[in-house]
Tab-separated table of C-alpha atoms and ligand atoms in Angstrom:
chain	number	residue	atom	x	y	z
J	1	UNK	CA	76.307	78.306	89.700
J	2	UNK	CA	79.194	76.307	91.136
J	3	UNK	CA	82.582	77.655	91.967
J	4	UNK	CA	84.314	74.596	90.651
J	5	UNK	CA	88.099	74.377	90.800
J	6	UNK	CA	88.089	71.237	88.690
J	7	UNK	CA	86.716	73.287	85.801
J	8	UNK	CA	89.803	75.461	85.674
J	9	UNK	CA	91.401	73.638	82.800
J	10	UNK	CA	94.681	73.319	84.672
J	11	UNK	CA	97.326	70.841	83.730
J	12	UNK	CA	98.829	68.758	86.550
J	13	UNK	CA	101.971	67.977	84.507
J	14	UNK	CA	105.004	70.233	84.482
J	15	UNK	CA	105.883	71.370	80.968
J	16	UNK	CA	109.219	69.785	79.998
J	17	UNK	CA	110.368	72.732	77.849
J	18	UNK	CA	109.624	76.399	78.416
J	19	UNK	CA	106.208	77.181	76.959
J	20	UNK	CA	106.310	80.106	74.534
J	21	UNK	CA	103.235	82.341	74.746
J	22	UNK	CA	102.244	85.689	73.301
J	23	UNK	CA	100.524	86.874	76.463
J	24	UNK	CA	101.154	85.573	79.960
J	25	UNK	CA	98.870	86.912	82.680
J	26	UNK	CA	99.946	86.679	86.309
J	27	UNK	CA	96.927	86.594	88.623
J	28	UNK	CA	93.311	85.576	88.204
J	29	UNK	CA	91.268	88.309	89.866
J	30	UNK	CA	88.923	90.588	87.919
J	31	UNK	CA	91.923	92.319	86.279
J	32	UNK	CA	93.634	89.105	85.179
J	33	UNK	CA	90.489	87.370	83.936
J	34	UNK	CA	89.304	90.486	82.076
J	35	UNK	CA	92.740	90.784	80.460
J	36	UNK	CA	92.403	87.106	79.525
J	37	UNK	CA	89.011	87.721	77.915
J	38	UNK	CA	90.278	90.620	75.808
J	39	UNK	CA	93.549	88.902	74.864
J	40	UNK	CA	91.663	85.726	73.940
J	41	UNK	CA	89.240	87.665	71.750
J	42	UNK	CA	92.261	89.218	70.017
J	43	UNK	CA	93.330	85.629	69.205
J	44	UNK	CA	96.433	85.803	71.366
J	45	UNK	CA	95.805	82.519	73.236
J	46	UNK	CA	96.655	83.969	76.639
J	47	UNK	CA	97.697	81.817	79.567
J	48	UNK	CA	96.612	82.898	83.040
J	49	UNK	CA	98.640	81.753	86.028
J	50	UNK	CA	95.826	81.664	88.545
J	51	UNK	CA	98.018	81.216	91.597
J	52	UNK	CA	96.577	79.346	94.558
J	53	UNK	CA	93.429	81.439	94.867
J	54	UNK	CA	91.436	81.689	91.671
J	55	UNK	CA	89.640	84.992	91.591
J	56	UNK	CA	91.744	86.743	94.220
J	57	UNK	CA	89.987	88.824	96.846
J	58	UNK	CA	86.608	88.969	95.109
J	59	UNK	CA	86.334	85.179	95.376
J	60	UNK	CA	86.211	85.700	99.150
J	61	UNK	CA	83.460	88.306	98.939
J	62	UNK	CA	79.996	87.166	99.905
J	63	UNK	CA	78.044	89.569	97.699
J	64	UNK	CA	79.209	92.121	95.155
J	65	UNK	CA	76.531	94.777	94.896
J	66	UNK	CA	78.303	97.362	92.762
J	67	UNK	CA	79.325	95.446	89.639
J	68	UNK	CA	77.051	96.620	86.812
J	69	UNK	CA	74.764	94.085	85.228
J	70	UNK	CA	73.746	92.429	88.491
J	71	UNK	CA	70.948	94.560	89.944
J	72	UNK	CA	70.354	92.077	92.754
J	73	UNK	CA	74.077	91.627	93.461
J	74	UNK	CA	76.170	88.551	92.705
J	75	UNK	CA	78.290	86.325	94.919
J	76	UNK	CA	82.048	86.826	94.542
J	77	UNK	CA	82.728	83.180	93.588
J	78	UNK	CA	79.888	83.224	91.029
J	79	UNK	CA	81.272	86.379	89.438
J	80	UNK	CA	84.753	84.838	89.210
J	81	UNK	CA	83.276	81.688	87.714
J	82	UNK	CA	81.511	83.757	85.050
J	83	UNK	CA	84.676	85.757	84.282
J	84	UNK	CA	86.628	82.536	83.877
J	85	UNK	CA	84.029	80.824	81.668
J	86	UNK	CA	83.805	83.868	79.418
J	87	UNK	CA	87.584	84.087	78.973
J	88	UNK	CA	87.901	80.345	78.343
J	89	UNK	CA	85.121	80.435	75.782
J	90	UNK	CA	87.435	82.465	73.553
J	91	UNK	CA	90.522	80.321	74.141
J	92	UNK	CA	92.161	81.630	77.319
J	93	UNK	CA	93.899	78.919	79.344
J	94	UNK	CA	93.743	79.133	83.125
J	95	UNK	CA	96.556	77.237	84.852
J	96	UNK	CA	96.588	76.520	88.571
J	97	UNK	CA	100.209	77.566	88.919
J	98	UNK	CA	102.218	80.401	90.457
J	99	UNK	CA	105.137	82.449	89.143
J	100	UNK	CA	108.171	82.088	91.402
J	101	UNK	CA	110.794	84.055	89.427
J	102	UNK	CA	110.714	86.526	86.555
J	103	UNK	CA	113.456	87.832	84.307
J	104	UNK	CA	112.343	90.993	82.541
J	105	UNK	CA	115.795	91.945	81.256
J	106	UNK	CA	115.012	90.761	77.705
J	107	UNK	CA	112.113	89.568	75.576
J	108	UNK	CA	110.647	87.055	75.558
J	109	UNK	CA	110.378	87.423	79.309
J	110	UNK	CA	111.324	84.334	81.273
J	111	UNK	CA	108.869	83.316	83.999
J	112	UNK	CA	109.577	80.329	86.231
J	113	UNK	CA	106.637	78.715	87.993
J	114	UNK	CA	106.110	75.876	90.440
J	115	UNK	CA	105.323	73.578	87.521
J	116	UNK	CA	107.682	74.770	84.803
J	117	UNK	CA	108.739	77.791	82.804
J	118	UNK	CA	107.235	80.217	80.303
J	119	UNK	CA	108.716	82.503	77.666
J	120	UNK	CA	106.295	85.391	77.261
J	121	UNK	CA	106.255	87.958	74.464
J	122	UNK	CA	104.192	90.203	76.721
J	123	UNK	CA	103.436	90.023	80.398
J	124	UNK	CA	100.312	91.330	82.107
J	125	UNK	CA	100.723	91.635	85.850
J	126	UNK	CA	97.526	91.427	87.877
J	127	UNK	CA	98.836	89.879	91.065
J	128	UNK	CA	96.500	91.880	93.301
J	129	UNK	CA	97.002	92.679	96.937
J	130	UNK	CA	96.755	90.870	100.253
J	131	UNK	CA	95.275	92.067	103.538
J	132	UNK	CA	97.628	94.094	105.717
J	133	UNK	CA	98.407	92.673	109.148
J	134	UNK	CA	98.354	94.646	112.369
J	135	UNK	CA	101.825	93.513	113.366
J	136	UNK	CA	100.941	93.063	117.043
J	137	UNK	CA	101.893	90.222	119.415
J	138	UNK	CA	99.604	87.214	119.112
J	139	UNK	CA	98.403	88.032	115.579
J	140	UNK	CA	100.522	85.477	113.734
J	141	UNK	CA	100.246	82.760	116.388
J	142	UNK	CA	96.452	82.998	116.530
J	143	UNK	CA	95.741	83.415	112.814
J	144	UNK	CA	93.259	80.660	111.979
J	145	UNK	CA	92.542	80.305	115.710
J	146	UNK	CA	90.298	83.299	116.081
J	147	UNK	CA	92.278	85.855	114.108
J	148	UNK	CA	90.903	86.144	110.584
J	149	UNK	CA	91.190	88.310	107.488
J	150	UNK	CA	88.050	86.936	105.808
J	151	UNK	CA	84.579	87.057	107.332
J	152	UNK	CA	83.077	85.155	104.406
J	153	UNK	CA	85.505	82.298	105.009
J	154	UNK	CA	85.435	82.162	108.791
J	155	UNK	CA	82.242	83.897	109.956
J	156	UNK	CA	80.394	80.625	110.415
J	157	UNK	CA	82.815	79.555	113.177
J	158	UNK	CA	81.665	82.476	115.307
J	159	UNK	CA	78.014	81.530	115.718
J	160	UNK	CA	76.806	82.940	119.031
J	161	UNK	CA	80.241	84.475	119.792
J	162	UNK	CA	81.550	87.972	120.386
J	163	UNK	CA	84.002	89.327	117.836
J	164	UNK	CA	85.808	92.559	117.111
J	165	UNK	CA	86.496	94.012	113.684
J	166	UNK	CA	89.536	96.260	113.326
J	167	UNK	CA	89.357	99.079	110.749
J	168	UNK	CA	86.938	101.739	109.590
J	169	UNK	CA	86.916	101.378	105.800
J	170	UNK	CA	84.410	99.766	103.423
J	171	UNK	CA	85.859	96.311	104.013
J	172	UNK	CA	85.619	96.561	107.805
J	173	UNK	CA	82.013	97.731	107.729
J	174	UNK	CA	80.859	95.403	104.974
J	175	UNK	CA	82.398	92.438	106.778
J	176	UNK	CA	80.982	93.587	110.143
J	177	UNK	CA	77.507	93.560	108.652
J	178	UNK	CA	78.133	90.085	107.266
J	179	UNK	CA	79.363	88.846	110.650
J	180	UNK	CA	76.092	89.861	112.329
J	181	UNK	CA	74.548	86.801	110.648
J	182	UNK	CA	76.566	84.608	113.015
J	183	UNK	CA	78.050	86.517	115.929
J	184	UNK	CA	76.080	87.728	118.946
J	185	UNK	CA	77.990	90.988	118.922
J	186	UNK	CA	80.375	92.679	116.504
J	187	UNK	CA	82.456	95.521	117.925
J	188	UNK	CA	84.206	97.737	115.417
J	189	UNK	CA	87.487	99.074	116.806
J	190	UNK	CA	88.603	102.112	114.856
J	191	UNK	CA	91.618	104.349	115.400
J	192	UNK	CA	89.677	107.563	114.710
J	193	UNK	CA	86.231	108.834	115.700
J	194	UNK	CA	84.713	108.651	112.224
J	195	UNK	CA	84.535	105.914	109.646
J	196	UNK	CA	86.221	105.984	106.281
J	197	UNK	CA	83.525	103.664	104.837
J	198	UNK	CA	80.966	104.956	102.334
J	199	UNK	CA	77.699	106.544	103.492
J	200	UNK	CA	75.394	103.619	102.667
J	201	UNK	CA	77.499	101.120	104.574
J	202	UNK	CA	77.821	103.514	107.519
J	203	UNK	CA	74.057	103.973	107.651
J	204	UNK	CA	73.461	100.226	107.655
J	205	UNK	CA	76.085	99.639	110.346
J	206	UNK	CA	74.749	102.362	112.666
J	207	UNK	CA	71.247	100.916	112.281
J	208	UNK	CA	72.362	97.352	113.098
J	209	UNK	CA	71.776	96.601	116.807
J	210	UNK	CA	74.450	93.882	116.935
J	211	UNK	CA	77.193	96.312	115.851
J	212	UNK	CA	78.919	98.474	118.481
J	213	UNK	CA	81.812	100.878	118.073
J	214	UNK	CA	84.929	101.611	120.070
J	215	UNK	CA	86.426	104.850	118.748
J	216	UNK	CA	89.948	106.279	118.849
J	217	UNK	CA	91.351	102.896	119.757
J	218	UNK	CA	93.828	100.363	118.452
J	219	UNK	CA	94.561	96.733	119.250
J	220	UNK	CA	98.021	96.388	120.770
J	221	UNK	CA	97.975	92.722	121.774
J	222	UNK	CA	95.948	89.594	121.010
J	223	UNK	CA	95.900	87.054	123.837
J	224	UNK	CA	95.165	83.339	123.962
J	225	UNK	CA	97.017	80.045	123.891
J	226	UNK	CA	95.223	77.768	121.420
J	227	UNK	CA	92.529	80.319	120.513
J	228	UNK	CA	91.780	84.008	120.901
J	229	UNK	CA	90.621	84.885	124.407
J	230	UNK	CA	91.027	88.646	124.669
J	231	UNK	CA	92.654	91.741	123.189
J	232	UNK	CA	94.389	94.738	124.693
J	233	UNK	CA	92.936	97.998	123.414
J	234	UNK	CA	94.711	101.340	123.674
J	235	UNK	CA	92.835	104.615	123.469
J	236	UNK	CA	95.068	106.731	121.246
J	237	UNK	CA	93.891	109.987	122.863
J	238	UNK	CA	94.067	109.106	126.564
J	239	UNK	CA	96.703	106.333	126.100
J	240	UNK	CA	94.606	104.230	128.535
J	241	UNK	CA	94.710	100.476	127.953
J	242	UNK	CA	91.970	97.942	128.664
J	243	UNK	CA	91.655	94.214	128.180
J	244	UNK	CA	88.532	93.065	126.353
J	245	UNK	CA	87.439	89.406	126.271
J	246	UNK	CA	86.637	88.335	122.672
J	247	UNK	CA	86.318	85.123	120.680
J	248	UNK	CA	87.417	86.460	117.329
J	249	UNK	CA	89.462	89.279	115.802
J	250	UNK	CA	88.715	90.210	112.190
J	251	UNK	CA	91.282	92.558	110.684
J	252	UNK	CA	90.457	94.817	107.714
J	253	UNK	CA	92.996	97.632	107.682
J	254	UNK	CA	93.858	97.816	104.003
J	255	UNK	CA	96.027	95.884	101.620
J	256	UNK	CA	99.609	95.351	100.546
J	257	UNK	CA	100.280	94.868	96.815
J	258	UNK	CA	101.699	91.499	95.750
J	259	UNK	CA	104.656	92.874	93.874
J	260	UNK	CA	107.693	91.428	95.686
J	261	UNK	CA	108.468	89.261	92.643
J	262	UNK	CA	109.260	92.353	90.581
J	263	UNK	CA	111.512	94.175	93.051
J	264	UNK	CA	114.469	95.710	91.262
J	265	UNK	CA	112.920	95.100	87.825
J	266	UNK	CA	109.772	97.214	87.755
J	267	UNK	CA	109.228	100.730	89.025
J	268	UNK	CA	107.116	100.903	92.195
J	269	UNK	CA	105.805	103.715	94.381
J	270	UNK	CA	106.669	104.186	98.052
J	271	UNK	CA	103.990	101.624	99.036
J	272	UNK	CA	105.268	99.057	96.505
J	273	UNK	CA	102.390	99.470	94.055
J	274	UNK	CA	103.572	99.004	90.454
J	275	UNK	CA	103.823	102.241	88.530
J	276	UNK	CA	102.004	102.153	85.217
J	277	UNK	CA	100.864	104.910	82.880
J	278	UNK	CA	97.360	105.549	81.518
J	279	UNK	CA	97.931	102.738	79.027
J	280	UNK	CA	98.918	100.280	81.769
J	281	UNK	CA	102.540	100.327	80.556
J	282	UNK	CA	105.254	99.761	83.153
J	283	UNK	CA	108.839	100.958	82.776
J	284	UNK	CA	109.656	97.733	80.869
J	285	UNK	CA	108.351	97.601	77.282
J	286	UNK	CA	105.938	94.736	76.836
J	287	UNK	CA	105.097	94.490	80.559
J	288	UNK	CA	101.701	95.845	81.595
J	289	UNK	CA	100.304	96.207	85.105
J	290	UNK	CA	96.649	96.333	86.101
J	291	UNK	CA	94.298	95.791	89.014
J	292	UNK	CA	95.183	96.225	92.656
J	293	UNK	CA	98.908	95.523	92.238
J	294	UNK	CA	99.022	98.840	90.377
J	295	UNK	CA	96.075	100.712	91.871
J	296	UNK	CA	96.280	102.203	95.361
J	297	UNK	CA	93.278	104.466	94.694
J	298	UNK	CA	90.128	102.846	93.282
J	299	UNK	CA	90.488	99.117	94.032
J	300	UNK	CA	87.027	98.121	92.847
J	301	UNK	CA	86.041	95.036	90.868
J	302	UNK	CA	84.941	97.198	87.984
J	303	UNK	CA	88.037	99.409	87.924
J	304	UNK	CA	90.305	96.360	88.096
J	305	UNK	CA	88.344	94.671	85.297
J	306	UNK	CA	88.631	97.841	83.214
J	307	UNK	CA	92.359	98.047	83.801
J	308	UNK	CA	92.704	94.397	82.794
J	309	UNK	CA	90.850	94.984	79.530
J	310	UNK	CA	93.024	98.034	78.814
J	311	UNK	CA	96.222	96.085	79.527
J	312	UNK	CA	95.210	93.360	77.070
J	313	UNK	CA	94.342	95.910	74.372
J	314	UNK	CA	97.755	97.506	74.882
J	315	UNK	CA	99.515	94.135	74.785
J	316	UNK	CA	97.805	93.463	71.468
J	317	UNK	CA	98.926	96.853	70.085
J	318	UNK	CA	102.435	96.192	71.316
J	319	UNK	CA	102.596	92.796	69.577
J	320	UNK	CA	101.184	94.296	66.361
J	321	UNK	CA	103.830	97.016	66.429
J	322	UNK	CA	106.585	94.435	67.000
J	323	UNK	CA	105.330	92.397	64.067
J	324	UNK	CA	105.237	95.445	61.800
J	325	UNK	CA	108.769	96.393	62.844
J	326	UNK	CA	109.953	92.869	62.059
J	327	UNK	CA	108.245	92.935	58.630
J	328	UNK	CA	109.762	96.333	57.836
J	329	UNK	CA	113.222	95.100	58.851
J	330	UNK	CA	112.818	92.027	56.623
J	331	UNK	CA	111.629	94.155	53.670
J	332	UNK	CA	114.628	96.533	54.035
J	333	UNK	CA	117.184	93.715	54.252
X	401	NAP	P1	90.867	101.238	103.405
X	401	NAP	O1	89.803	102.011	102.715
X	401	NAP	O2	92.289	101.586	103.168
X	401	NAP	O3	90.556	101.324	104.970
X	401	NAP	C1	91.451	100.814	105.900
X	401	NAP	C2	90.936	101.143	107.285
X	401	NAP	O4	91.808	100.582	108.236
X	401	NAP	C3	90.890	102.650	107.540
X	401	NAP	O5	89.733	102.983	108.262
X	401	NAP	C4	92.161	102.888	108.359
X	401	NAP	O6	92.010	103.933	109.284
X	401	NAP	C5	92.313	101.595	109.105
X	401	NAP	N1	93.714	101.271	109.382
X	401	NAP	C6	94.754	101.283	108.527
X	401	NAP	N2	95.880	100.878	109.140
X	401	NAP	C7	95.541	100.616	110.420
X	401	NAP	C8	96.256	100.170	111.547
X	401	NAP	N3	97.563	99.875	111.487
X	401	NAP	N4	95.603	100.019	112.706
X	401	NAP	C9	94.275	100.287	112.794
X	401	NAP	N5	93.519	100.704	111.754
X	401	NAP	C10	94.154	100.876	110.587
X	401	NAP	O7	90.784	99.667	103.106
X	401	NAP	P2	89.512	98.755	102.726
X	401	NAP	O8	88.388	99.004	103.626
X	401	NAP	O9	90.045	97.386	102.618
X	401	NAP	O10	89.103	99.257	101.293
X	401	NAP	C11	90.056	99.207	100.229
X	401	NAP	C12	89.415	99.722	98.952
X	401	NAP	O11	88.438	98.790	98.532
X	401	NAP	C13	88.718	101.064	99.124
X	401	NAP	O12	88.906	101.808	97.963
X	401	NAP	C14	87.282	100.676	99.286
X	401	NAP	O13	86.395	101.698	98.843
X	401	NAP	C15	87.197	99.444	98.418
X	401	NAP	N6	86.121	98.543	98.879
X	401	NAP	C16	84.871	98.794	98.404
X	401	NAP	C17	83.830	98.006	98.816
X	401	NAP	C18	82.456	98.307	98.282
X	401	NAP	O14	82.336	99.242	97.499
X	401	NAP	N7	81.437	97.578	98.634
X	401	NAP	C19	84.032	96.964	99.731
X	401	NAP	C20	85.306	96.748	100.220
X	401	NAP	C21	86.349	97.567	99.803
X	401	NAP	P3	91.895	105.451	108.796
X	401	NAP	O15	90.477	105.600	108.297
X	401	NAP	O16	92.160	106.223	110.030
X	401	NAP	O17	92.923	105.652	107.737
């Protein structure tokens, strides 16, 4: 199976007039594409704004082993490709475009994009989350020059090299295991003395001879001019610092929801995740939130896909109710 961007059905031309749609879906990860499938099957002709990265984080995942229906696992890009094909089969349109401004003060909601403008009767937000940065000196300057947030994308460049992985969650351990294909050594630097990652991943990592651990430690500085040369590590118990020569720094310390666009318009929690109820409804009627932009807890492909399906079902109910209200109003007048 190919992960083929040219098959996305995107239009290169900017729409001259605002395009009026029943369902506009922002984001093309498992939540957005599952919402698209359900909205398309409800005959709502949804449009998905895929952003720059079709598929979101899962498209960067080498193998997904916990999505049901794939007993041998499936590559992230292949899974995204299948999601997209299935949604398009029922009439969903996937546009390679990004929302830049939203006005949720009245319906239809106005959404400006790089290529034009949409008027949406309902909006499904599935904008996902992006990897959190350490915020230490050298991180920004050396990103793409040894600092990476994606082992699947960049692992190959570290053949025969020594890398560190920062973090102790599922992502850090899964990506560490992946990096052992290329790197000579992978040192996990974790701020505590036990991992947060699940038991199976922990077991695999402890059994892997290329993976070493530095406990109770954080990276305070990343050094190098044109590429990463070393890091400063601080032991959080003794406060001792040491400099460690490394070729690469892979950072997996959690995610930040992509919700800046909705600041001041949609309710968010203290970490800026969108607040939605059990029916994916936000505080604005007709706006639904699903996937990692609204889920600080589960953040799995399957939970995001489920939330996306639920959001589309709710959007359909909402549109039905609006139509019935309009018919009743017409009958009374
Ligand atoms: P996570 O579970 O939030 O783990 C983040 C890790 O980074 C934690 O170990 C945390 O340390 C550490 N950390 C946070 N801030 C830090 C900082 N400033 N400096 C140093 N370390 C820091 O994030 P994740 O691993 O990306 O996983 C996110 C979600 O996706 C989870 O629900 C996970 O189960 C899921 N996921 C699942 C799979 C899978 O099932 N195969 C794969 C990937 C992700 P503490 O432990 O001390 O808090």
